[in-house]
CSV table of N, CA, C and O in Angstrom, one decimal:
chain,number,residue,atom,x,y,z
V,279,MET,N,-110.2,170.8,-2.8
V,279,MET,CA,-110.0,172.2,-3.1
V,279,MET,C,-110.5,172.6,-4.5
V,279,MET,O,-111.1,173.6,-4.7
V,280,MET,N,-110.1,171.7,-5.4
V,280,MET,CA,-110.5,172.0,-6.8
V,280,MET,C,-112.0,171.9,-7.1
V,280,MET,O,-112.5,172.7,-7.8
V,281,ILE,N,-112.6,171.0,-6.4
V,281,ILE,CA,-114.0,170.8,-6.5
V,281,ILE,C,-114.8,172.0,-6.0
V,281,ILE,O,-115.7,172.5,-6.6
V,282,ILE,N,-114.3,172.6,-4.8
V,282,ILE,CA,-114.9,173.8,-4.3
V,282,ILE,C,-114.7,174.9,-5.2
V,282,ILE,O,-115.6,175.8,-5.4
V,283,ALA,N,-113.5,175.0,-5.8
V,283,ALA,CA,-113.3,176.1,-6.8
V,283,ALA,C,-114.2,176.0,-8.0
V,283,ALA,O,-114.7,177.1,-8.5
V,284,ILE,N,-114.4,174.9,-8.5
V,284,ILE,CA,-115.2,174.7,-9.7
V,284,ILE,C,-116.7,175.0,-9.4
V,284,ILE,O,-117.4,175.7,-10.1
V,285,ILE,N,-117.1,174.6,-8.2
V,285,ILE,CA,-118.5,174.9,-7.8
V,285,ILE,C,-118.7,176.5,-7.6
V,285,ILE,O,-119.7,177.0,-8.1
V,286,ALA,N,-117.7,177.1,-7.0
V,286,ALA,CA,-117.7,178.6,-6.9
V,286,ALA,C,-117.7,179.2,-8.2
V,286,ALA,O,-118.4,180.3,-8.4
V,287,THR,N,-116.9,178.7,-9.2
V,287,THR,CA,-116.9,179.3,-10.5
V,287,THR,C,-118.2,179.1,-11.2
V,287,THR,O,-118.7,180.0,-11.9
V,288,TRP,N,-118.9,178.0,-11.1
V,288,TRP,CA,-120.2,177.8,-11.7
V,288,TRP,C,-121.2,178.8,-11.1
V,288,TRP,O,-122.0,179.3,-11.8
V,289,ILE,N,-121.1,179.0,-9.8
V,289,ILE,CA,-122.0,180.0,-9.2
V,289,ILE,C,-121.7,181.4,-9.7
V,289,ILE,O,-122.7,182.1,-10.0
V,290,THR,N,-120.5,181.7,-9.8
V,290,THR,CA,-120.1,183.0,-10.4
V,290,THR,C,-120.6,183.2,-11.8
V,290,THR,O,-121.1,184.3,-12.2
V,291,VAL,N,-120.4,182.2,-12.6
V,291,VAL,CA,-120.8,182.2,-14.0
V,291,VAL,C,-122.4,182.3,-14.1
V,291,VAL,O,-122.9,183.1,-14.9
V,292,ALA,N,-123.1,181.6,-13.2
V,292,ALA,CA,-124.5,181.7,-13.2
V,292,ALA,C,-125.0,183.1,-12.8
V,292,ALA,O,-125.9,183.7,-13.4
V,293,ILE,N,-124.3,183.8,-11.9
V,293,ILE,CA,-124.6,185.2,-11.5
V,293,ILE,C,-124.3,186.1,-12.7
V,293,ILE,O,-125.1,187.0,-13.0
V,294,LEU,N,-123.2,185.9,-13.4
V,294,LEU,CA,-122.9,186.7,-14.6
V,294,LEU,C,-123.9,186.5,-15.7
V,294,LEU,O,-124.3,187.5,-16.4
V,295,ASN,N,-124.4,185.3,-15.9
V,295,ASN,CA,-125.4,185.0,-16.9
V,295,ASN,C,-126.8,185.7,-16.5
V,295,ASN,O,-127.5,186.2,-17.3
V,296,LYS,N,-127.1,185.6,-15.2
V,296,LYS,CA,-128.4,186.1,-14.7
V,296,LYS,C,-128.4,187.7,-14.8
V,296,LYS,O,-129.4,188.2,-15.2
V,297,THR,N,-127.3,188.3,-14.6
V,297,THR,CA,-127.2,189.8,-14.7
V,297,THR,C,-126.8,190.3,-16.1
V,297,THR,O,-126.7,191.4,-16.3
V,298,ARG,N,-126.7,189.3,-17.0
V,298,ARG,CA,-126.4,189.6,-18.4
V,298,ARG,C,-125.0,190.3,-18.6
V,298,ARG,O,-124.8,190.9,-19.6
V,299,LEU,N,-124.1,190.1,-17.6
V,299,LEU,CA,-122.8,190.6,-17.8
V,299,LEU,C,-121.9,189.7,-18.6
V,299,LEU,O,-120.9,190.1,-19.1
V,300,SER,N,-122.3,188.5,-18.8
V,300,SER,CA,-121.5,187.5,-19.6
V,300,SER,C,-121.5,187.9,-21.1
V,300,SER,O,-120.6,187.4,-21.8
V,301,ARG,N,-122.4,188.7,-21.5
V,301,ARG,CA,-122.4,189.1,-22.9
V,301,ARG,C,-121.2,190.0,-23.3
V,301,ARG,O,-120.9,190.2,-24.4
V,302,LEU,N,-120.6,190.6,-22.2
V,302,LEU,CA,-119.4,191.5,-22.4
V,302,LEU,C,-118.1,190.7,-22.5
V,302,LEU,O,-117.1,191.3,-22.8
V,303,ILE,N,-118.2,189.4,-22.3
V,303,ILE,CA,-117.0,188.6,-22.2
V,303,ILE,C,-116.7,188.0,-23.6
V,303,ILE,O,-117.6,187.4,-24.2
V,304,ALA,N,-115.5,188.2,-24.1
V,304,ALA,CA,-115.2,187.7,-25.5
V,304,ALA,C,-115.0,186.2,-25.6
V,304,ALA,O,-115.4,185.6,-26.5
V,305,PHE,N,-114.2,185.7,-24.6
V,305,PHE,CA,-113.9,184.3,-24.6
V,305,PHE,C,-114.4,183.6,-23.3
V,305,PHE,O,-113.6,183.5,-22.3
V,306,PRO,N,-115.6,183.1,-23.3
V,306,PRO,CA,-116.2,182.6,-22.1
V,306,PRO,C,-115.4,181.4,-21.5
V,306,PRO,O,-115.3,181.2,-20.3
V,307,SER,N,-114.9,180.5,-22.3
V,307,SER,CA,-114.2,179.3,-21.8
V,307,SER,C,-112.9,179.7,-21.1
V,307,SER,O,-112.5,179.2,-20.1
V,308,ILE,N,-112.2,180.7,-21.7
V,308,ILE,CA,-110.9,181.1,-21.0
V,308,ILE,C,-111.2,181.9,-19.8
V,308,ILE,O,-110.5,181.8,-18.8
V,309,THR,N,-112.3,182.6,-19.8
V,309,THR,CA,-112.8,183.3,-18.6
V,309,THR,C,-113.1,182.4,-17.5
V,309,THR,O,-112.8,182.6,-16.3
V,310,PHE,N,-113.8,181.2,-17.8
V,310,PHE,CA,-114.1,180.2,-16.8
V,310,PHE,C,-112.9,179.7,-16.2
V,310,PHE,O,-112.8,179.5,-15.0
V,311,ILE,N,-111.9,179.4,-17.0
V,311,ILE,CA,-110.6,178.8,-16.5
V,311,ILE,C,-109.9,179.9,-15.6
V,311,ILE,O,-109.4,179.5,-14.5
V,312,ALA,N,-110.0,181.1,-16.0
V,312,ALA,CA,-109.3,182.2,-15.2
V,312,ALA,C,-110.0,182.4,-13.9
V,312,ALA,O,-109.3,182.5,-12.8
V,313,ILE,N,-111.3,182.3,-13.8
V,313,ILE,CA,-112.0,182.5,-12.6
V,313,ILE,C,-111.7,181.3,-11.7
V,313,ILE,O,-111.6,181.4,-10.5
V,314,SER,N,-111.6,180.1,-12.3
V,314,SER,CA,-111.3,178.9,-11.5
V,314,SER,C,-109.9,179.0,-10.9
V,314,SER,O,-109.8,178.6,-9.7
V,315,VAL,N,-109.0,179.4,-11.7
V,315,VAL,CA,-107.6,179.6,-11.1
V,315,VAL,C,-107.6,180.6,-10.0
V,315,VAL,O,-107.0,180.4,-9.0
V,316,PHE,N,-108.4,181.7,-10.2
V,316,PHE,CA,-108.5,182.7,-9.1
V,316,PHE,C,-109.0,182.1,-7.8
V,316,PHE,O,-108.5,182.4,-6.7
V,317,TYR,N,-110.1,181.3,-7.9
V,317,TYR,CA,-110.7,180.7,-6.8
V,317,TYR,C,-109.7,179.7,-6.1
V,317,TYR,O,-109.7,179.6,-4.9
V,318,VAL,N,-109.0,178.9,-6.9
V,318,VAL,CA,-108.0,177.9,-6.4
V,318,VAL,C,-106.9,178.7,-5.6
V,318,VAL,O,-106.6,178.3,-4.5
V,319,VAL,N,-106.4,179.8,-6.1
V,319,VAL,CA,-105.4,180.5,-5.4
V,319,VAL,C,-105.9,181.2,-4.2
V,319,VAL,O,-105.3,181.2,-3.1
V,320,ALA,N,-107.1,181.7,-4.3
V,320,ALA,CA,-107.8,182.4,-3.1
V,320,ALA,C,-108.0,181.4,-2.0
V,320,ALA,O,-107.8,181.6,-0.8
V,321,ILE,N,-108.6,180.2,-2.3
V,321,ILE,CA,-108.9,179.2,-1.3
V,321,ILE,C,-107.6,178.7,-0.7
V,321,ILE,O,-107.5,178.5,0.5
V,322,ASP,N,-106.6,178.5,-1.5
V,322,ASP,CA,-105.3,178.0,-1.0
V,322,ASP,C,-104.6,178.9,-0.1
V,322,ASP,O,-104.1,178.6,0.9
V,323,SER,N,-104.6,180.2,-0.5
V,323,SER,CA,-103.9,181.2,0.3
V,323,SER,C,-104.6,181.7,1.6
V,323,SER,O,-104.0,182.0,2.6
V,324,PHE,N,-105.9,181.7,1.5
V,324,PHE,CA,-106.7,182.3,2.6
V,324,PHE,C,-107.3,181.3,3.6
V,324,PHE,O,-107.4,181.5,4.8
V,325,PHE,N,-107.7,180.1,3.0
V,325,PHE,CA,-108.5,179.2,3.9
V,325,PHE,C,-107.7,178.0,4.3
V,325,PHE,O,-107.9,177.4,5.3
V,326,LEU,N,-106.7,177.6,3.4
V,326,LEU,CA,-106.0,176.3,3.7
V,326,LEU,C,-104.5,176.7,4.0
V,326,LEU,O,-103.6,176.3,3.2
V,327,ARG,N,-104.2,177.3,5.0
V,327,ARG,CA,-102.8,177.7,5.3
V,327,ARG,C,-102.1,176.5,6.0
V,327,ARG,O,-102.5,176.0,7.0
V,328,PHE,N,-101.0,176.1,5.4
V,328,PHE,CA,-100.2,175.0,5.9
V,328,PHE,C,-98.9,175.4,6.3
V,328,PHE,O,-98.2,176.3,5.8
């Protein structure tokens, strides 16, 4: 699950860099971690219901 979240985060960051929206982010490393946490929670709650 964590690997899928990291890959999705890399894709999201690549899209942000391509559209130049990443220049509006003050702390890119914290934003990367926050997006990763968002994807982990989303994958856990929507796709892997136990």
